Amino acid sequence: MFQPDHYLSKDHLLELESLFGRALLGRALSLLHGKKPIKLLRTPNGAGRLYEVPGSKFGVVYKIFPGINFCTCESFRYWVLQQRHQATCKHVLATRLAQALGQAEEETLPEKVYLELSAELIKERINLTATGPGEGPSK
């Protein structure tokens, strides 16, 4: 069984709750301690890294780059980009917590696959910027 490197103290939990709110923090912690692990995918040389975070719907997985506040989920689009009500979504917050606490399962990812995923995520980010947060791409 996977054992975390660190734990959150009560003080840290209270600080996180004051920054992100109880609901968002609770959802992120549920992902962190859920049935499906958060995975850190690394290229063989370690230069390329991205996280896989399970979504709420069966079979949905979100890819998150370390250090970048972006997710392709609907919550991020609506609450972060459009409404500007939250600083991030539960997937990004869970990733940051997993990173800080050493609670991500690591797997090797071929460099070619990493580059393809990176290009796909960058394209998604550009599309959101070009169309605006509340609009979808034109057909």
Coordinates of C-alpha atoms in Angstrom, one line a residue, residues 41-86:
L41 CA 3.8 10.7 -15.2
R42 CA 7.5 11.4 -15.9
T43 CA 9.6 11.0 -19.1
P44 CA 12.5 8.6 -18.7
N45 CA 15.0 11.6 -18.2
G46 CA 12.6 13.2 -15.7
A47 CA 12.4 16.5 -17.7
G48 CA 8.8 16.0 -18.7
R49 CA 6.2 15.7 -15.9
L50 CA 2.5 15.9 -15.7
Y51 CA -0.2 14.6 -13.3
E52 CA -3.2 12.5 -14.1
V53 CA -6.2 13.3 -11.8
P54 CA -9.4 11.2 -11.8
G55 CA -12.5 13.1 -12.7
S56 CA -15.9 12.7 -11.0
K57 CA -17.3 10.8 -14.0
F58 CA -16.3 7.2 -14.7
G59 CA -13.3 7.0 -17.0
V60 CA -12.6 10.7 -17.1
V61 CA -9.0 11.7 -16.3
Y62 CA -7.6 15.3 -16.3
K63 CA -4.0 16.1 -17.1
I64 CA -2.4 18.8 -15.0
F65 CA 1.1 20.3 -15.5
P66 CA 3.0 21.0 -12.3
G67 CA 3.1 24.7 -11.6
I68 CA 0.5 25.7 -14.1
N69 CA -3.0 26.7 -12.9
F70 CA -5.1 25.2 -15.7
C71 CA -7.5 22.3 -16.1
T72 CA -9.9 21.4 -18.9
C73 CA -12.8 20.6 -16.5
E74 CA -16.1 22.5 -16.7
S75 CA -15.6 23.7 -13.1
F76 CA -12.3 25.4 -14.0
R77 CA -13.9 27.0 -17.1
Y78 CA -16.9 28.3 -15.3
W79 CA -15.8 29.1 -11.7
V80 CA -12.2 30.2 -12.5
L81 CA -12.2 31.7 -16.0
Q82 CA -15.7 32.9 -16.5
Q83 CA -17.1 33.8 -13.0
R84 CA -13.7 34.4 -11.4
H85 CA -15.2 33.1 -8.2
Q86 CA -12.4 30.5 -7.4

